[in-house]
Tab-separated table of N, CA and C in Angstrom:
chain	number	residue	atom	x	y	z
A	120	UNK	N	0.840	-1.172	0.000
A	120	UNK	CA	0.000	0.000	0.000
A	120	UNK	C	0.892	1.245	0.000
A	121	UNK	N	0.580	2.190	-0.844
A	121	UNK	CA	1.369	3.417	-0.923
A	121	UNK	C	0.969	4.384	0.188
A	122	UNK	N	1.787	5.374	0.393
A	122	UNK	CA	1.492	6.413	1.377
A	122	UNK	C	0.187	7.118	1.026
A	123	UNK	N	-0.021	7.381	-0.246
A	123	UNK	CA	-1.254	8.036	-0.687
A	123	UNK	C	-2.456	7.186	-0.317
A	124	UNK	N	-2.374	5.880	-0.557
A	124	UNK	CA	-3.472	4.980	-0.205
A	124	UNK	C	-3.721	4.971	1.301
A	125	UNK	N	-2.647	4.962	2.079
A	125	UNK	CA	-2.783	4.965	3.539
A	125	UNK	C	-3.490	6.227	4.021
A	126	UNK	N	-3.076	7.370	3.512
A	126	UNK	CA	-3.699	8.630	3.914
A	126	UNK	C	-5.173	8.634	3.517
A	127	UNK	N	-5.447	8.258	2.280
A	127	UNK	CA	-6.831	8.235	1.798
A	127	UNK	C	-7.686	7.282	2.627
A	128	UNK	N	-7.174	6.088	2.915
A	128	UNK	CA	-7.932	5.106	3.685
A	128	UNK	C	-8.166	5.557	5.124
A	129	UNK	N	-7.153	6.176	5.744
A	129	UNK	CA	-7.323	6.673	7.114
A	129	UNK	C	-8.421	7.724	7.186
A	130	UNK	N	-8.446	8.629	6.235
A	130	UNK	CA	-9.461	9.677	6.247
A	130	UNK	C	-10.834	9.151	5.840
A	131	UNK	N	-10.870	8.101	5.034
A	131	UNK	CA	-12.152	7.520	4.633
A	131	UNK	C	-12.892	6.923	5.836
A	132	UNK	N	-12.152	6.515	6.846
A	132	UNK	CA	-12.764	5.951	8.057
A	132	UNK	C	-13.401	7.008	8.947
A	133	UNK	N	-13.082	8.262	8.698
A	133	UNK	CA	-13.569	9.359	9.536
A	133	UNK	C	-14.714	10.070	8.823
A	134	UNK	N	-15.902	10.008	9.415
A	134	UNK	CA	-17.077	10.598	8.771
A	134	UNK	C	-17.201	12.090	9.031
A	135	UNK	N	-16.990	12.485	10.256
A	135	UNK	CA	-17.237	13.848	10.690
A	135	UNK	C	-16.004	14.717	10.466
A	136	UNK	N	-16.176	15.967	10.059
A	136	UNK	CA	-15.040	16.849	9.820
A	136	UNK	C	-14.250	17.080	11.100
A	137	UNK	N	-14.930	17.066	12.264
A	137	UNK	CA	-14.216	17.250	13.537
A	137	UNK	C	-13.251	16.096	13.782
A	138	UNK	N	-13.670	14.892	13.407
A	138	UNK	CA	-12.782	13.732	13.551
A	138	UNK	C	-11.563	13.863	12.639
A	139	UNK	N	-11.774	14.396	11.455
A	139	UNK	CA	-10.662	14.590	10.523
A	139	UNK	C	-9.680	15.621	11.064
A	140	UNK	N	-10.208	16.704	11.612
A	140	UNK	CA	-9.338	17.727	12.194
A	140	UNK	C	-8.560	17.138	13.369
A	141	UNK	N	-9.237	16.370	14.214
A	141	UNK	CA	-8.560	15.744	15.356
A	141	UNK	C	-7.460	14.785	14.886
A	142	UNK	N	-7.735	14.057	13.815
A	142	UNK	CA	-6.730	13.148	13.252
A	142	UNK	C	-5.498	13.931	12.784
A	143	UNK	N	-5.732	15.054	12.125
A	143	UNK	CA	-4.615	15.884	11.656
A	143	UNK	C	-3.822	16.412	12.846
A	144	UNK	N	-4.514	16.846	13.890
A	144	UNK	CA	-3.838	17.352	15.090
A	144	UNK	C	-2.987	16.258	15.721
A	145	UNK	N	-3.516	15.048	15.788
A	145	UNK	CA	-2.750	13.922	16.348
A	145	UNK	C	-1.503	13.645	15.518
A	146	UNK	N	-1.633	13.741	14.192
A	146	UNK	CA	-0.462	13.576	13.318
A	146	UNK	C	0.598	14.618	13.663
A	147	UNK	N	0.152	15.848	13.886
A	147	UNK	CA	1.072	16.929	14.206
A	147	UNK	C	1.782	16.732	15.532
A	148	UNK	N	1.090	16.173	16.495
A	148	UNK	CA	1.697	15.936	17.805
A	148	UNK	C	2.848	14.935	17.711
A	149	UNK	N	2.793	14.055	16.726
A	149	UNK	CA	3.839	13.041	16.554
A	149	UNK	C	5.033	13.567	15.748
A	150	UNK	N	4.902	14.751	15.177
A	150	UNK	CA	5.984	15.312	14.360
A	150	UNK	C	7.136	15.762	15.253
A	151	UNK	N	8.344	15.265	14.992
A	151	UNK	CA	9.481	15.708	15.801
A	151	UNK	C	9.719	17.207	15.624
A	152	UNK	N	10.056	17.908	16.701
A	152	UNK	CA	10.298	19.345	16.567
A	152	UNK	C	11.556	19.622	15.744
A	153	UNK	N	11.536	20.726	15.054
A	153	UNK	CA	12.700	21.169	14.293
A	153	UNK	C	13.627	21.893	15.267
A	154	UNK	N	14.916	21.577	15.248
A	154	UNK	CA	15.838	22.289	16.143
A	154	UNK	C	15.757	23.803	15.937
A	155	UNK	N	15.855	24.538	17.013
A	155	UNK	CA	15.758	26.005	16.960
A	155	UNK	C	16.737	26.606	15.958
A	156	UNK	N	17.919	26.029	15.845
A	156	UNK	CA	18.941	26.549	14.927
A	156	UNK	C	18.473	26.527	13.469
A	157	UNK	N	17.531	25.646	13.136
A	157	UNK	CA	17.032	25.549	11.765
A	157	UNK	C	15.816	26.438	11.504
A	158	UNK	N	15.296	27.048	12.546
A	158	UNK	CA	14.125	27.920	12.397
A	158	UNK	C	14.571	29.333	12.024
A	159	UNK	N	15.199	29.412	10.876
A	159	UNK	CA	15.735	30.689	10.398
A	159	UNK	C	14.718	31.381	9.498
A	160	UNK	N	14.997	32.617	9.196
A	160	UNK	CA	14.141	33.369	8.272
A	160	UNK	C	14.179	32.722	6.881
A	161	UNK	N	15.318	32.185	6.495
A	161	UNK	CA	15.443	31.528	5.187
A	161	UNK	C	14.583	30.266	5.108
A	162	UNK	N	14.349	29.619	6.228
A	162	UNK	CA	13.559	28.383	6.255
A	162	UNK	C	12.062	28.653	6.428
A	163	UNK	N	11.711	29.897	6.687
A	163	UNK	CA	10.309	30.238	6.937
A	163	UNK	C	9.500	30.164	5.649
A	164	UNK	N	8.304	29.596	5.750
A	164	UNK	CA	7.402	29.476	4.606
A	164	UNK	C	6.517	30.713	4.559
A	165	UNK	N	6.574	31.429	3.466
A	165	UNK	CA	5.747	32.622	3.286
A	165	UNK	C	4.336	32.200	2.873
A	166	UNK	N	3.342	32.958	3.287
A	166	UNK	CA	1.969	32.683	2.886
A	166	UNK	C	1.183	31.883	3.902
A	167	UNK	N	1.780	31.609	5.048
A	167	UNK	CA	1.091	30.868	6.106
A	167	UNK	C	0.678	31.840	7.206
A	168	UNK	N	-0.502	31.608	7.777
A	168	UNK	CA	-0.953	32.423	8.898
A	168	UNK	C	-0.076	32.187	10.117
A	169	UNK	N	0.362	30.969	10.295
A	169	UNK	CA	1.199	30.589	11.426
A	169	UNK	C	2.665	30.663	11.020
A	170	UNK	N	3.523	30.525	11.997
A	170	UNK	CA	4.950	30.408	11.709
A	170	UNK	C	5.201	28.976	11.236
A	171	UNK	N	5.810	28.832	10.079
A	171	UNK	CA	6.134	27.518	9.528
A	171	UNK	C	7.560	27.575	8.993
A	172	UNK	N	8.338	26.575	9.354
A	172	UNK	CA	9.713	26.460	8.862
A	172	UNK	C	9.849	25.115	8.176
A	173	UNK	N	10.537	25.111	7.028
A	173	UNK	CA	10.713	23.890	6.264
A	173	UNK	C	12.126	23.878	5.702
A	174	UNK	N	12.839	22.798	5.946
A	174	UNK	CA	14.200	22.648	5.427
A	174	UNK	C	14.309	21.332	4.664
A	175	UNK	N	15.188	21.337	3.684
A	175	UNK	CA	15.443	20.140	2.881
A	175	UNK	C	16.935	19.881	2.857
A	176	UNK	N	17.300	18.641	3.096
A	176	UNK	CA	18.705	18.246	3.045
A	176	UNK	C	18.852	17.173	1.974
A	177	UNK	N	19.737	17.389	1.002
A	177	UNK	CA	19.941	16.352	-0.010
A	177	UNK	C	20.661	15.156	0.606
A	178	UNK	N	20.198	13.987	0.278
A	178	UNK	CA	20.837	12.757	0.732
A	178	UNK	C	21.766	12.243	-0.362
A	179	UNK	N	22.673	11.363	0.002
A	179	UNK	CA	23.666	10.841	-0.937
A	179	UNK	C	23.026	10.161	-2.146
A	180	UNK	N	21.852	9.564	-1.961
A	180	UNK	CA	21.199	8.851	-3.062
A	180	UNK	C	20.336	9.755	-3.946
A	181	UNK	N	20.399	11.081	-3.716
A	181	UNK	CA	19.650	12.017	-4.543
A	181	UNK	C	18.277	12.369	-4.017
A	182	UNK	N	17.868	11.728	-2.949
A	182	UNK	CA	16.569	12.027	-2.363
A	182	UNK	C	16.691	13.226	-1.431
A	183	UNK	N	15.541	13.803	-1.091
A	183	UNK	CA	15.517	14.933	-0.168
A	183	UNK	C	14.979	14.488	1.186
A	184	UNK	N	15.661	14.895	2.239
A	184	UNK	CA	15.153	14.679	3.589
A	184	UNK	C	14.524	15.996	4.027
A	185	UNK	N	13.214	15.971	4.201
A	185	UNK	CA	12.467	17.166	4.571
A	185	UNK	C	12.168	17.157	6.062
A	186	UNK	N	12.326	18.318	6.670
A	186	UNK	CA	11.931	18.488	8.070
A	186	UNK	C	11.213	19.825	8.178
A	187	UNK	N	10.247	19.876	9.079
A	187	UNK	CA	9.466	21.097	9.206
A	187	UNK	C	8.860	21.190	10.594
A	188	UNK	N	8.388	22.387	10.907
A	188	UNK	CA	7.755	22.628	12.203
A	188	UNK	C	6.856	23.853	12.075
A	189	UNK	N	5.964	23.998	13.031
A	189	UNK	CA	5.081	25.156	13.090
A	189	UNK	C	4.762	25.460	14.539
A	190	UNK	N	4.322	26.689	14.765
A	190	UNK	CA	3.900	27.068	16.109
A	190	UNK	C	2.414	26.781	16.332
A	191	UNK	N	1.737	26.225	15.349
A	191	UNK	CA	0.304	25.900	15.458
A	191	UNK	C	0.105	24.393	15.300
A	192	UNK	N	-0.649	23.815	16.194
A	192	UNK	CA	-0.788	22.353	16.229
A	192	UNK	C	-1.485	21.801	14.977
A	193	UNK	N	-2.512	22.466	14.473
A	193	UNK	CA	-3.183	21.994	13.259
A	193	UNK	C	-2.232	22.051	12.071
A	194	UNK	N	-1.462	23.114	11.991
A	194	UNK	CA	-0.512	23.267	10.888
A	194	UNK	C	0.572	22.201	10.968
A	195	UNK	N	1.000	21.861	12.181
A	195	UNK	CA	1.969	20.765	12.323
A	195	UNK	C	1.398	19.475	11.742
A	196	UNK	N	0.111	19.254	11.926
A	196	UNK	CA	-0.529	18.075	11.350
A	196	UNK	C	-0.538	18.110	9.838
A	197	UNK	N	-0.810	19.273	9.282
A	197	UNK	CA	-0.776	19.414	7.819
A	197	UNK	C	0.635	19.170	7.294
A	198	UNK	N	1.619	19.709	8.008
A	198	UNK	CA	3.015	19.469	7.631
A	198	UNK	C	3.326	17.976	7.670
A	199	UNK	N	2.847	17.318	8.700
A	199	UNK	CA	3.089	15.883	8.838
A	199	UNK	C	2.562	15.113	7.629
A	200	UNK	N	1.374	15.483	7.157
A	200	UNK	CA	0.821	14.840	5.956
A	200	UNK	C	1.730	15.079	4.748
A	201	UNK	N	2.195	16.320	4.598
A	201	UNK	CA	3.074	16.623	3.468
A	201	UNK	C	4.393	15.864	3.560
A	202	UNK	N	4.937	15.755	4.764
A	202	UNK	CA	6.191	15.016	4.914
A	202	UNK	C	5.981	13.537	4.603
A	203	UNK	N	4.831	12.996	4.975
A	203	UNK	CA	4.548	11.599	4.628
A	203	UNK	C	4.524	11.420	3.110
A	204	UNK	N	4.037	12.416	2.400
A	204	UNK	CA	3.970	12.338	0.938
A	204	UNK	C	5.324	12.538	0.266
A	205	UNK	N	6.159	13.436	0.807
A	205	UNK	CA	7.334	13.882	0.071
A	205	UNK	C	8.695	13.595	0.695
A	206	UNK	N	8.782	13.320	1.974
A	206	UNK	CA	10.091	13.107	2.585
A	206	UNK	C	10.773	11.877	1.987
A	207	UNK	N	12.057	12.029	1.739
A	207	UNK	CA	12.910	10.960	1.212
A	207	UNK	C	12.483	10.494	-0.187
A	208	UNK	N	11.982	11.439	-0.952
A	208	UNK	CA	11.666	11.197	-2.357
A	208	UNK	C	12.686	11.961	-3.204
A	209	UNK	N	12.801	11.577	-4.449
A	209	UNK	CA	13.692	12.313	-5.347
A	209	UNK	C	13.015	13.623	-5.742
A	210	UNK	N	13.797	14.616	-6.145
A	210	UNK	CA	13.185	15.861	-6.621
A	210	UNK	C	12.198	15.611	-7.771
A	211	UNK	N	12.530	14.669	-8.640
A	211	UNK	CA	11.642	14.361	-9.765
A	211	UNK	C	10.302	13.802	-9.268
A	212	UNK	N	10.340	12.925	-8.269
A	212	UNK	CA	9.097	12.382	-7.712
A	212	UNK	C	8.258	13.477	-7.066
A	213	UNK	N	8.915	14.371	-6.371
A	213	UNK	CA	8.204	15.459	-5.687
A	213	UNK	C	7.502	16.354	-6.697
A	214	UNK	N	8.231	16.772	-7.717
A	214	UNK	CA	7.670	17.686	-8.707
A	214	UNK	C	6.580	17.005	-9.536
A	215	UNK	N	6.751	15.725	-9.826
A	215	UNK	CA	5.804	15.006	-10.689
A	215	UNK	C	4.517	14.608	-9.975
A	216	UNK	N	4.476	14.713	-8.653
A	216	UNK	CA	3.300	14.244	-7.921
A	216	UNK	C	2.696	15.340	-7.052
A	217	UNK	N	1.819	16.141	-7.642
A	217	UNK	CA	1.137	17.137	-6.820
A	217	UNK	C	0.287	16.415	-5.765
A	218	UNK	N	0.014	17.058	-4.657
A	218	UNK	CA	-0.679	16.383	-3.549
A	218	UNK	C	-2.191	16.262	-3.766
A	219	UNK	N	-2.577	15.589	-4.849
A	219	UNK	CA	-3.997	15.435	-5.166
A	219	UNK	C	-4.763	14.715	-4.068
A	220	UNK	N	-4.069	13.880	-3.292
A	220	UNK	CA	-4.741	13.158	-2.223
A	220	UNK	C	-5.346	14.122	-1.206
A	221	UNK	N	-4.759	15.297	-1.050
A	221	UNK	CA	-5.295	16.266	-0.098
A	221	UNK	C	-6.674	16.750	-0.540
A	222	UNK	N	-6.875	16.860	-1.847
A	222	UNK	CA	-8.196	17.203	-2.377
A	222	UNK	C	-9.163	16.038	-2.166
A	223	UNK	N	-8.670	14.832	-2.435
A	223	UNK	CA	-9.533	13.642	-2.338
A	223	UNK	C	-10.020	13.374	-0.924
A	224	UNK	N	-9.225	13.743	0.077
A	224	UNK	CA	-9.668	13.494	1.457
A	224	UNK	C	-10.516	14.642	1.993
A	225	UNK	N	-10.730	15.667	1.174
A	225	UNK	CA	-11.642	16.732	1.531
A	225	UNK	C	-11.083	17.815	2.434
A	226	UNK	N	-9.779	18.020	2.400
A	226	UNK	CA	-9.188	19.037	3.275
A	226	UNK	C	-9.787	20.423	3.040
A	227	UNK	N	-10.045	20.766	1.800
A	227	UNK	CA	-10.565	22.103	1.496
A	227	UNK	C	-11.907	22.362	2.177
A	228	UNK	N	-12.674	21.314	2.412
A	228	UNK	CA	-14.001	21.475	3.009
A	228	UNK	C	-13.947	21.961	4.447
A	229	UNK	N	-12.886	21.607	5.169
A	229	UNK	CA	-12.865	21.984	6.581
A	229	UNK	C	-11.698	22.876	6.990
A	230	UNK	N	-10.900	23.303	6.025
A	230	UNK	CA	-9.851	24.276	6.324
A	230	UNK	C	-10.355	25.672	5.983
A	231	UNK	N	-9.998	26.641	6.802
A	231	UNK	CA	-10.325	28.019	6.465
A	231	UNK	C	-9.531	28.401	5.216
A	232	UNK	N	-9.976	29.417	4.496
A	232	UNK	CA	-9.214	29.828	3.309
A	232	UNK	C	-7.759	30.166	3.643
A	233	UNK	N	-7.527	30.787	4.783
A	233	UNK	CA	-6.151	31.117	5.177
A	233	UNK	C	-5.305	29.882	5.401
A	234	UNK	N	-5.869	28.862	6.062
A	234	UNK	CA	-5.131	27.614	6.291
A	234	UNK	C	-4.899	26.887	4.971
A	235	UNK	N	-5.900	26.888	4.085
A	235	UNK	CA	-5.735	26.237	2.776
A	235	UNK	C	-4.628	26.933	1.981
A	236	UNK	N	-4.594	28.260	2.014
A	236	UNK	CA	-3.521	28.992	1.322
A	236	UNK	C	-2.171	28.627	1.906
A	237	UNK	N	-2.090	28.518	3.230
A	237	UNK	CA	-0.841	28.133	3.884
A	237	UNK	C	-0.399	26.742	3.479
A	238	UNK	N	-1.364	25.824	3.393
A	238	UNK	CA	-1.046	24.455	2.983
A	238	UNK	C	-0.421	24.447	1.599
A	239	UNK	N	-1.017	25.200	0.681
A	239	UNK	CA	-0.486	25.217	-0.676
A	239	UNK	C	0.814	26.012	-0.761
A	240	UNK	N	1.037	26.941	0.157
A	240	UNK	CA	2.340	27.614	0.229
A	240	UNK	C	3.413	26.616	0.661
A	241	UNK	N	3.064	25.707	1.570
A	241	UNK	CA	4.015	24.675	1.994
A	241	UNK	C	4.326	23.733	0.843
A	242	UNK	N	3.301	23.349	0.085
A	242	UNK	CA	3.509	22.478	-1.077
A	242	UNK	C	4.411	23.183	-2.086
A	243	UNK	N	4.143	24.443	-2.344
A	243	UNK	CA	4.961	25.203	-3.296
A	243	UNK	C	6.410	25.290	-2.820
A	244	UNK	N	6.604	25.452	-1.528
A	244	UNK	CA	7.967	25.526	-0.982
A	244	UNK	C	8.688	24.190	-1.177
A	245	UNK	N	8.004	23.084	-0.885
A	245	UNK	CA	8.609	21.758	-1.060
A	245	UNK	C	8.979	21.542	-2.525
A	246	UNK	N	8.061	21.867	-3.423
A	246	UNK	CA	8.341	21.680	-4.841
A	246	UNK	C	9.451	22.617	-5.313
A	247	UNK	N	9.494	23.837	-4.782
A	247	UNK	CA	10.564	24.770	-5.131
A	247	UNK	C	11.920	24.274	-4.677
A	248	UNK	N	11.983	23.714	-3.465
A	248	UNK	CA	13.242	23.150	-2.975
A	248	UNK	C	13.679	21.973	-3.845
A	249	UNK	N	12.719	21.151	-4.245
A	249	UNK	CA	13.035	20.001	-5.102
A	249	UNK	C	13.546	20.465	-6.466
A	250	UNK	N	12.894	21.462	-7.037
A	250	UNK	CA	13.322	21.978	-8.331
A	250	UNK	C	14.713	22.603	-8.253
A	251	UNK	N	14.976	23.329	-7.165
A	251	UNK	CA	16.294	23.953	-6.988
A	251	UNK	C	17.391	22.895	-6.878
A	252	UNK	N	17.127	21.842	-6.131
A	252	UNK	CA	18.123	20.782	-6.000
A	252	UNK	C	18.340	20.083	-7.332
A	253	UNK	N	17.268	19.832	-8.040
A	253	UNK	CA	17.364	19.172	-9.336
A	253	UNK	C	18.178	20.024	-10.316
A	254	UNK	N	17.924	21.338	-10.316
A	254	UNK	CA	18.659	22.239	-11.205
A	254	UNK	C	20.128	22.315	-10.813
A	255	UNK	N	20.409	22.328	-9.520
A	255	UNK	CA	21.796	22.392	-9.049
A	255	UNK	C	22.578	21.147	-9.452
A	256	UNK	N	21.910	20.006	-9.396
A	256	UNK	CA	22.591	18.759	-9.778
A	256	UNK	C	22.779	18.671	-11.281
A	257	UNK	N	21.858	19.231	-12.045
A	257	UNK	CA	21.942	19.190	-13.510
A	257	UNK	C	22.978	20.187	-14.046
A	258	UNK	N	23.149	21.296	-13.297
A	258	UNK	CA	24.002	22.349	-13.830
A	258	UNK	C	25.302	22.420	-13.137
């Protein structure tokens, strides 16, 4: 079973939007904190209502190790979902696979417009980091 299937199946078991939000919050609670030294202005994700930091480290095999944190518990849960989708993937995999599963599980229905914009700002940041690494390796 792929990560996408796991996420979709977990959310399919939850009928009520409150249960889905609680599930996301629980995911966020399990996210390891980002060391303070990495919470720099350069790592900050623009377009989020909350403070969000996201860093990518290239691994020897060409994959990206993503780490992130937020000062808001719901946002940490959203980050956790994104890391499940993209951490330790190649830049090509990241860029080629937009997070359509987030639409399929109905996130837009229960996120405020500001939170939804922040979520897509995080996705854009992850894809931008992947594209930058890919370009650096090619050039």
